[in-house]
PDB file of C-alpha atoms in Angstrom:
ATOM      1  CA  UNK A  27       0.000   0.000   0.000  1.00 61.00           C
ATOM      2  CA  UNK A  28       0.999   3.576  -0.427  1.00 71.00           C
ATOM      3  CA  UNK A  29       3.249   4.856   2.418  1.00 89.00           C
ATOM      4  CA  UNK A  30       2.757   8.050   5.015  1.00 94.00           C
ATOM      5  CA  UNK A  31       5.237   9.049   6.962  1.00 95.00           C
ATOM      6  CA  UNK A  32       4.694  11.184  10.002  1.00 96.00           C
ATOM      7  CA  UNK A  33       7.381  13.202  12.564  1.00 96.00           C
ATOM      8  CA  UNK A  34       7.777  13.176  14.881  1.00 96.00           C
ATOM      9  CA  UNK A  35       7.152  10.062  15.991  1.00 95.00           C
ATOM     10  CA  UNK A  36       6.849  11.023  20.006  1.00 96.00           C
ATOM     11  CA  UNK A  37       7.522  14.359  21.645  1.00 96.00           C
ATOM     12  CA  UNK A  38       7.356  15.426  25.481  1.00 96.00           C
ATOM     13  CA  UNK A  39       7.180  19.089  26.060  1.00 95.00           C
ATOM     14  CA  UNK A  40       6.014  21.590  28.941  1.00 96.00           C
ATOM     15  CA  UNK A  41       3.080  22.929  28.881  1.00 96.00           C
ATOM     16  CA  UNK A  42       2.880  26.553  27.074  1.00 96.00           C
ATOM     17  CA  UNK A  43       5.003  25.879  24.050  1.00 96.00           C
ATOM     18  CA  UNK A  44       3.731  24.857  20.514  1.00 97.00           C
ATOM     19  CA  UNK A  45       4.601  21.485  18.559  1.00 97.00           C
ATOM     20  CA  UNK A  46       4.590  20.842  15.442  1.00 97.00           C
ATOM     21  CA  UNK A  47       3.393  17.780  13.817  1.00 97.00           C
ATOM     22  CA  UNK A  48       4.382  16.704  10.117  1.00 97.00           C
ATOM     23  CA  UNK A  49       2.303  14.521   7.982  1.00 96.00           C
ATOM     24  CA  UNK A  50       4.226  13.446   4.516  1.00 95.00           C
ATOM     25  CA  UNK A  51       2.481  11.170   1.331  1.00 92.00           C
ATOM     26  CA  UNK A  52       5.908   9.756  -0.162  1.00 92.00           C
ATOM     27  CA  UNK A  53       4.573   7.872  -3.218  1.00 87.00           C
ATOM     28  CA  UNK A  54       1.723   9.933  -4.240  1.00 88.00           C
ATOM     29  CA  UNK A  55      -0.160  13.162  -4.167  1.00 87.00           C
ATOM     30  CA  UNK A  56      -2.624  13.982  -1.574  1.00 88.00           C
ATOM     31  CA  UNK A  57      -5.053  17.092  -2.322  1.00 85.00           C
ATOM     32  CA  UNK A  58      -6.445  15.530   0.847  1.00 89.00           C
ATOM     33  CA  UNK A  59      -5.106  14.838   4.512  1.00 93.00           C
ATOM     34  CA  UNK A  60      -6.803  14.436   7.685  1.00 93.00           C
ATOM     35  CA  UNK A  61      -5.633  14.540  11.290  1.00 96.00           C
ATOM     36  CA  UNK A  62      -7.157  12.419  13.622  1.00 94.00           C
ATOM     37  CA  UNK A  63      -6.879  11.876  17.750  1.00 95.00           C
ATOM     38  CA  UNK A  64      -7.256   8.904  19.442  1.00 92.00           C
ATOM     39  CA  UNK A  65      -7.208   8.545  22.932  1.00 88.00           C
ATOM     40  CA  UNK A  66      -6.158   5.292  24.660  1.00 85.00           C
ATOM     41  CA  UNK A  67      -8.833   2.166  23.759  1.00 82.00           C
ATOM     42  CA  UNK A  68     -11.082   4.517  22.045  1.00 86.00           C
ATOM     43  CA  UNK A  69     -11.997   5.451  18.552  1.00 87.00           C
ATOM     44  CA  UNK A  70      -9.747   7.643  15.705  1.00 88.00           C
ATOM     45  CA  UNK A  71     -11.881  11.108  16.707  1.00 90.00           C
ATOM     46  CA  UNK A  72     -11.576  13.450  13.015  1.00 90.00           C
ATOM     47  CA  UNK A  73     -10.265  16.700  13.945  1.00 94.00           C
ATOM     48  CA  UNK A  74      -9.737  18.387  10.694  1.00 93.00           C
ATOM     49  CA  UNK A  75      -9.741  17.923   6.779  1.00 91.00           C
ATOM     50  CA  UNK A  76      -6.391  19.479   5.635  1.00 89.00           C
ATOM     51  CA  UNK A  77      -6.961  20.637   1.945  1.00 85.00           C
ATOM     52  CA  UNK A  78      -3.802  21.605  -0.578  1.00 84.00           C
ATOM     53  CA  UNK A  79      -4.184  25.375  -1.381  1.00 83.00           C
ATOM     54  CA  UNK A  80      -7.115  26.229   1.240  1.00 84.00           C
ATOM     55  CA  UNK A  81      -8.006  26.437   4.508  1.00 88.00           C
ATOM     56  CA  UNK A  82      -8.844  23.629   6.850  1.00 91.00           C
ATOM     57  CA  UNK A  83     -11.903  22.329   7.640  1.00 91.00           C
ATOM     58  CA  UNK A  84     -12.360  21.947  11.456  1.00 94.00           C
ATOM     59  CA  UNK A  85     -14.697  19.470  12.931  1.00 91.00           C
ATOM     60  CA  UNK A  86     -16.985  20.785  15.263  1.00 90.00           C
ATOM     61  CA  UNK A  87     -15.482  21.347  19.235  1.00 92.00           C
ATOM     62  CA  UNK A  88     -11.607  21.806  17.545  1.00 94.00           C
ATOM     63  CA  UNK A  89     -10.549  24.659  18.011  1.00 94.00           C
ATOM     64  CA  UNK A  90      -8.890  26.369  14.681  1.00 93.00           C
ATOM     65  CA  UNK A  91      -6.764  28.895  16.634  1.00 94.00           C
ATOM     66  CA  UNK A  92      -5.215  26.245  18.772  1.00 96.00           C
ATOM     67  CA  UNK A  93      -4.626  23.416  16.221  1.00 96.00           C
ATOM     68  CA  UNK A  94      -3.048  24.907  13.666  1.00 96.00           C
ATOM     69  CA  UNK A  95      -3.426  22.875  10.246  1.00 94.00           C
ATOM     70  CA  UNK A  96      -1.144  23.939   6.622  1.00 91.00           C
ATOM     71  CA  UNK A  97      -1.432  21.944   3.849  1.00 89.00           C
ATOM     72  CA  UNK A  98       1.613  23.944   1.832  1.00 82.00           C
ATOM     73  CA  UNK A  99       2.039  20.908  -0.843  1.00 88.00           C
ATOM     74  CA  UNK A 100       0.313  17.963  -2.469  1.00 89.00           C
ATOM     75  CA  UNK A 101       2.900  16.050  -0.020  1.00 91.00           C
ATOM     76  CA  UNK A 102       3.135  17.500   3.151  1.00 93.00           C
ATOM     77  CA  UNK A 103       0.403  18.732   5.868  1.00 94.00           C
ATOM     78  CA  UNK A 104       1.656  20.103   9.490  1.00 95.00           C
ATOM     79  CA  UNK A 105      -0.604  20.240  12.450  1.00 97.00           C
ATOM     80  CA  UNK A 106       0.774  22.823  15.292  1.00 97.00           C
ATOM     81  CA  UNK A 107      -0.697  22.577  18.719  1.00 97.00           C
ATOM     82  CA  UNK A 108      -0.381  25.683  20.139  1.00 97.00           C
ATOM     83  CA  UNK A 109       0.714  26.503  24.034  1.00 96.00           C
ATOM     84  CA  UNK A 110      -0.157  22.932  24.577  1.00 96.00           C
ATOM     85  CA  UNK A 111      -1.441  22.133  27.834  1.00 96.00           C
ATOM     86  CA  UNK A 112      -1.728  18.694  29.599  1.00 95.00           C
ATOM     87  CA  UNK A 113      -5.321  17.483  27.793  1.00 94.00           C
ATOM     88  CA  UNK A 114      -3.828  18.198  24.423  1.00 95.00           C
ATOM     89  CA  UNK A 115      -1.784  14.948  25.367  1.00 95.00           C
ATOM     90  CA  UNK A 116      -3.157  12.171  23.156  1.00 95.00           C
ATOM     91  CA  UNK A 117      -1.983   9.979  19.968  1.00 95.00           C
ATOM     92  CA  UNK A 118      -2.189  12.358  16.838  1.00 96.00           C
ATOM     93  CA  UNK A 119      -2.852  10.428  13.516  1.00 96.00           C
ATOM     94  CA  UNK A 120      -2.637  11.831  10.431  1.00 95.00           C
ATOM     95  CA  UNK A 121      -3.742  10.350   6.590  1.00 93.00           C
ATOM     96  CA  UNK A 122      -4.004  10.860   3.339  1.00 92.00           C
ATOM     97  CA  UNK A 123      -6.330  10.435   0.661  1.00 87.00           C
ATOM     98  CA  UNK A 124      -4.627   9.083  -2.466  1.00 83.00           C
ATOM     99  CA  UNK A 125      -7.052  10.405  -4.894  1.00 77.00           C
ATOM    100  CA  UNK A 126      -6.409   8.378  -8.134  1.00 74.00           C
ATOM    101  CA  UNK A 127      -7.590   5.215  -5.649  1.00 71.00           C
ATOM    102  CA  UNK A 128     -10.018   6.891  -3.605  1.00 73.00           C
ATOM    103  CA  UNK A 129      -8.125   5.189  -0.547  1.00 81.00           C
ATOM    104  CA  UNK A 130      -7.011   6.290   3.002  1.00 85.00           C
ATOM    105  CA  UNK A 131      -3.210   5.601   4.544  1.00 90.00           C
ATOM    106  CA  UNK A 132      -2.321   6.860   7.910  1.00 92.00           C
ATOM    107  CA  UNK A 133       0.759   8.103   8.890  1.00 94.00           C
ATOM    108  CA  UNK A 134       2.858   5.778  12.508  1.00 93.00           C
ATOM    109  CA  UNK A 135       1.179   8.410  14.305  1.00 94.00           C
ATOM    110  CA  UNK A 136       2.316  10.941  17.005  1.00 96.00           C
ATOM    111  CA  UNK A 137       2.272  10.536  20.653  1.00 95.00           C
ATOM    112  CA  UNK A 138       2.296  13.914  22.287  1.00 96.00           C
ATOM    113  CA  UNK A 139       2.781  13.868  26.198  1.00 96.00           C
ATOM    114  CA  UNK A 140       2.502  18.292  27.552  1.00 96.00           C
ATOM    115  CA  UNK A 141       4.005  18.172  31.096  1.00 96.00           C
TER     116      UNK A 141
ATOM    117  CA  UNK B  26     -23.659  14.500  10.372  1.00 68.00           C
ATOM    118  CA  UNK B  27     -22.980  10.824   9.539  1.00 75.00           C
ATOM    119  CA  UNK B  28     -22.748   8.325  12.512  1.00 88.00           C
ATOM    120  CA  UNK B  29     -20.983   5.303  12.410  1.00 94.00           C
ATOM    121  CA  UNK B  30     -22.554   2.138  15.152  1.00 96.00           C
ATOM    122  CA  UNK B  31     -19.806  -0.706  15.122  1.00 97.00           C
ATOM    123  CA  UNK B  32     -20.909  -3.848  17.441  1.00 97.00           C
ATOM    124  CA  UNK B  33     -19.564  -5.892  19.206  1.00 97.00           C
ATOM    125  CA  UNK B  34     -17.071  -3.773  21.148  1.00 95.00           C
ATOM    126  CA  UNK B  35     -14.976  -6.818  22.255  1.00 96.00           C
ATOM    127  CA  UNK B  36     -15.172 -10.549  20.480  1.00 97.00           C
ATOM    128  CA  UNK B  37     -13.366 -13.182  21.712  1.00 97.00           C
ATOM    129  CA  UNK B  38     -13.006 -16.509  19.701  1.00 97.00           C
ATOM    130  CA  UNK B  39     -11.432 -19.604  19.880  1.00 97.00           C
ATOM    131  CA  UNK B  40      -7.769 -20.468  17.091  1.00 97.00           C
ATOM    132  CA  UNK B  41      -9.788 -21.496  13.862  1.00 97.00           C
ATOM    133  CA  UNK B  42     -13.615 -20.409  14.582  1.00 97.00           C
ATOM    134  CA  UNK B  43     -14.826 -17.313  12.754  1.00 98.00           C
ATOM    135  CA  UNK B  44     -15.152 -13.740  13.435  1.00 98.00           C
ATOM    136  CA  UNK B  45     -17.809 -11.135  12.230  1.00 98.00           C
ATOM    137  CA  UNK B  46     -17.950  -7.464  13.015  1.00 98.00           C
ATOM    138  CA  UNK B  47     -21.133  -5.167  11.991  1.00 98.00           C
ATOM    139  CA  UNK B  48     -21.509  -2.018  11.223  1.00 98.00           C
ATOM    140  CA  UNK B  49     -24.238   0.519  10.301  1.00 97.00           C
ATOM    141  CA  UNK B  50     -24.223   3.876   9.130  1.00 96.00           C
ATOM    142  CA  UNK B  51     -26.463   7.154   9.032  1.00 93.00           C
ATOM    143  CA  UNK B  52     -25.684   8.794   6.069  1.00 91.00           C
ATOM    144  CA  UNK B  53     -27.333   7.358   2.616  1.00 91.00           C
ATOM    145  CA  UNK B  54     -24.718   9.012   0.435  1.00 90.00           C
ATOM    146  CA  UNK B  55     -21.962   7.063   1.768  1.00 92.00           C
ATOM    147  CA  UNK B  56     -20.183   5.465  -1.137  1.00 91.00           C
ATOM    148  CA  UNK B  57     -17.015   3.431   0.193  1.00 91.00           C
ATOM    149  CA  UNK B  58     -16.747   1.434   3.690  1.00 95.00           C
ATOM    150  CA  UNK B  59     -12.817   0.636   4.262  1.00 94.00           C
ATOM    151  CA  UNK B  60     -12.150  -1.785   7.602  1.00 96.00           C
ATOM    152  CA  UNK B  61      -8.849  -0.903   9.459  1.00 95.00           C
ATOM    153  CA  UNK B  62      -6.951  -3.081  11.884  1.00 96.00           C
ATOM    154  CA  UNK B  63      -4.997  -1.439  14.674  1.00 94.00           C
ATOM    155  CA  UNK B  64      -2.808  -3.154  16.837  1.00 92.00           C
ATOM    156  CA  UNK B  65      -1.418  -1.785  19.846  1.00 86.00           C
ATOM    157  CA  UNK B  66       0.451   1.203  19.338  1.00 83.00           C
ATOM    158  CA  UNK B  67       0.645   1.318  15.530  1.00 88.00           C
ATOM    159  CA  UNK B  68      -0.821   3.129  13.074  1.00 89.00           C
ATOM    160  CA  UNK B  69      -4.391   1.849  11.607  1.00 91.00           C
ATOM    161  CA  UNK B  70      -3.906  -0.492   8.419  1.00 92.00           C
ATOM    162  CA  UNK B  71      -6.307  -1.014   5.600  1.00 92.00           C
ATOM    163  CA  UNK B  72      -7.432  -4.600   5.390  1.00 95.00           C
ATOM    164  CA  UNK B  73     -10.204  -4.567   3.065  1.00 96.00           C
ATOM    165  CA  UNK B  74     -12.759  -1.797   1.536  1.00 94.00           C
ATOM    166  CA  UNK B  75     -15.885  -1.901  -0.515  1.00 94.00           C
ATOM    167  CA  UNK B  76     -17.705   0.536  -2.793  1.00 90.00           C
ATOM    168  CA  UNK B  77     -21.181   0.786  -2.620  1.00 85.00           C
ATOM    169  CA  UNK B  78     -21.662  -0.734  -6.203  1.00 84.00           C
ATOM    170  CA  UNK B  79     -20.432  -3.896  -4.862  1.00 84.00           C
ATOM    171  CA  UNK B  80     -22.439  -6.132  -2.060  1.00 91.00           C
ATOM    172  CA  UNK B  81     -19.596  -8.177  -1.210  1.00 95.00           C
ATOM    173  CA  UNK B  82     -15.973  -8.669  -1.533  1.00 94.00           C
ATOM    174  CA  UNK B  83     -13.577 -11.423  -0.408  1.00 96.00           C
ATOM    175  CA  UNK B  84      -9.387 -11.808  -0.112  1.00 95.00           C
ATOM    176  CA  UNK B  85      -8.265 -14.658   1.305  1.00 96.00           C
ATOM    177  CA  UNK B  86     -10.062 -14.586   4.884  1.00 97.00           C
ATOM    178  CA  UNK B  87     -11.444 -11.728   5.106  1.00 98.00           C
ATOM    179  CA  UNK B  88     -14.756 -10.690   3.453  1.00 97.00           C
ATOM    180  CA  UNK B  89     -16.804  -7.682   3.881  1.00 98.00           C
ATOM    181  CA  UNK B  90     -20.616  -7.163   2.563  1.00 97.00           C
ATOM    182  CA  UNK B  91     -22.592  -4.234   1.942  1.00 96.00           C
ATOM    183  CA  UNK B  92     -26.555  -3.893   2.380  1.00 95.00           C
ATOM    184  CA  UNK B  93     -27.624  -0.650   1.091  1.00 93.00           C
ATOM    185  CA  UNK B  94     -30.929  -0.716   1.907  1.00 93.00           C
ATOM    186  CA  UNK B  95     -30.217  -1.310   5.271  1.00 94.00           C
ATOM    187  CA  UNK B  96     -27.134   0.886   5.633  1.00 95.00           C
ATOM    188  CA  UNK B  97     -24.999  -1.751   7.119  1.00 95.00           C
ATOM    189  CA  UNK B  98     -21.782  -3.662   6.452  1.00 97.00           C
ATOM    190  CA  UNK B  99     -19.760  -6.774   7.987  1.00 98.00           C
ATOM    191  CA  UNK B 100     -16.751  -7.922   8.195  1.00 98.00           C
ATOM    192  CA  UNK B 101     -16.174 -11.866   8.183  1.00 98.00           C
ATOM    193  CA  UNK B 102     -12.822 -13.296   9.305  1.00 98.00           C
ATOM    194  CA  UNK B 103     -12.506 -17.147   8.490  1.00 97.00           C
ATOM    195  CA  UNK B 104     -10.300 -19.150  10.235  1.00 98.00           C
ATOM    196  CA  UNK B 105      -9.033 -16.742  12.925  1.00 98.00           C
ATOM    197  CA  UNK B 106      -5.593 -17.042  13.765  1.00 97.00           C
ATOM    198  CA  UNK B 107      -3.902 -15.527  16.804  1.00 96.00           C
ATOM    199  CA  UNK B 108      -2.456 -12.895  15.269  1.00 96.00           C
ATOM    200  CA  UNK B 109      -5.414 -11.588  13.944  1.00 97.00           C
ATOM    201  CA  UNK B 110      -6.421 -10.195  17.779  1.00 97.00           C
ATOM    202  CA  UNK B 111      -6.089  -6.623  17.053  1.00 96.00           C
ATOM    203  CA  UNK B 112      -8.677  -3.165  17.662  1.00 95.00           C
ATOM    204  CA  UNK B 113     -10.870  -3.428  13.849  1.00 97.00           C
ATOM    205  CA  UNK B 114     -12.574  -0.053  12.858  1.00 95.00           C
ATOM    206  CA  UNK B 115     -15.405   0.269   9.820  1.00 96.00           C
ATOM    207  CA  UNK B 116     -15.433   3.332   8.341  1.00 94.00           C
ATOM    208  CA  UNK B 117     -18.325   5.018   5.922  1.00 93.00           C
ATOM    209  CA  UNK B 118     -17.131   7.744   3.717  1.00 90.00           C
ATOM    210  CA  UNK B 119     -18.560  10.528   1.636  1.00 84.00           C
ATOM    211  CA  UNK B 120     -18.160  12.653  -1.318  1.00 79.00           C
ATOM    212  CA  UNK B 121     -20.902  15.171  -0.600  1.00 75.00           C
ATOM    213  CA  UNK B 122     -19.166  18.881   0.079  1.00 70.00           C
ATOM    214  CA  UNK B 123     -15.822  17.709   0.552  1.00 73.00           C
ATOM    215  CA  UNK B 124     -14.840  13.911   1.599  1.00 76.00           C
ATOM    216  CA  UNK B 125     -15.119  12.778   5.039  1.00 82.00           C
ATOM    217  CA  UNK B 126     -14.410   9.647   6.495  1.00 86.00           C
ATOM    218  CA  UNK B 127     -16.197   8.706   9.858  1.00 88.00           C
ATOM    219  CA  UNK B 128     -15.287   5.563  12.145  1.00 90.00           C
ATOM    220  CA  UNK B 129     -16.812   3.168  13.871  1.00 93.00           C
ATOM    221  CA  UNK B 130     -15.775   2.730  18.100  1.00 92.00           C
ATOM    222  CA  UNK B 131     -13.772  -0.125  17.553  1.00 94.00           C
ATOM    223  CA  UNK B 132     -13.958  -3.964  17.542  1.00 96.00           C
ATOM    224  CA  UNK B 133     -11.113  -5.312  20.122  1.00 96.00           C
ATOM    225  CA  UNK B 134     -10.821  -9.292  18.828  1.00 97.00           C
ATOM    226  CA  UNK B 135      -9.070 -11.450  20.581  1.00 97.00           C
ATOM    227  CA  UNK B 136      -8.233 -15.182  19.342  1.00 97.00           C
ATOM    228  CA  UNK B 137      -7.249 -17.604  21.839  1.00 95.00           C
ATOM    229  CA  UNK B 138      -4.492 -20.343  20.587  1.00 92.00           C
TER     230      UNK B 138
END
């Protein structure tokens, strides 16, 4: 299957600072991306649809200001979390739509722990 | 918004018996239904997916089928082994003002050698 990559792969920070979360499609081009969270033995929960060009759609409850989504190239999407604070610490998944199949990959994922 | 009911939540089998996992969803214009397996830690991995033209599809094992009418979907795992015990999720997506894929809460399986 076509292959996502996603960085990085775990981060620990303090709370108050950003982080920035990158979300690559190496073997094809994804006009599409989404970024997911999943909390542990629960569901992937849709937080945004990242769109090449435009602005992101947020999902309802995210807030835009603090989840910061650019989707710069057909390749690359970057979620920031903004002065992250301790509930922002979950499993961040992101994926891409591969267009000419119509299918979703998802990136390794990225566990964020905010001290 | 579409809404995505995935039962059971946990299914435990026995090495060699088979599994199913049902879904149903809300949303009529719902056009493809991919099933992801997640084991612990990793990232979700498509297993199998279905278009709605299609009302069932088969590789190796695994088979998923499709009821319109009803708006619901199943995955069928033959022969379980024990490394099939994973987290499965169904998914229903649309095309309708931008594409949107919505998942189920999770099947945890577990197959017992």
């Amino acid at each position: 299957g076509a292959v996502v990559s996603q960085h990085p792969s775990r981060v620990i920070c303090k709370s108050g600072t950003s982080v920035k979360i990158e979300c690559r499609s190496l073997d094809f081009q994804a006009t599409t991306m989404f970024w997911y969270r999943q909390f542990p033995k629960q569901s992937l929960m849709l937080m945004a649809t990242s769109n090449e060009g435009s602005k992101a759609t947020y999902e309802q409850g995210v807030e835009k200001d603090k989840f910061l989504i650019n989707h710069a190239s057909l390749t690359l999407s970057t979620l920031t979390v903004t002065s992250a604070h301790p509930e922002d610490s979950s499993f961040y998944i992101c994926s891409a739509r591969d267009s000419g199949r119509g299918t979703q990959y998802f990136g390794p994922g990225t566990r964020l722990l905010v001290l | 918004g579409e809404n995505v009911e995935q039962h059971p939540s946990t299914l435990s089998v026995q090495e060699g018996d088979s599994a199913v996992i049902k879904c149903t969803y809300s949303d009529s214009a719902s056009n493809y239904f991919p099933w992801y397996k997640q084991e612990l830690g990793k990232r979700p991995q498509l297993i199998i997916d279905i278009r709605s033209n299609v009302g069932e599809k088969k590789d190796q094992r695994i088979a998923v089928t499709l009821n319109k009418t009803a708006k619901h979907f199943s995955l069928h795992i033959t022969e379980t082994q024990p490394e099939d015990s994973a987290v499965y999720f169904c998914a229903a997506t649309t095309n309708t003002g931008g594409f949107k894929t919505i998942f189920g809460a999770g099947t945890r399986l577990f197959v017992k050698a």
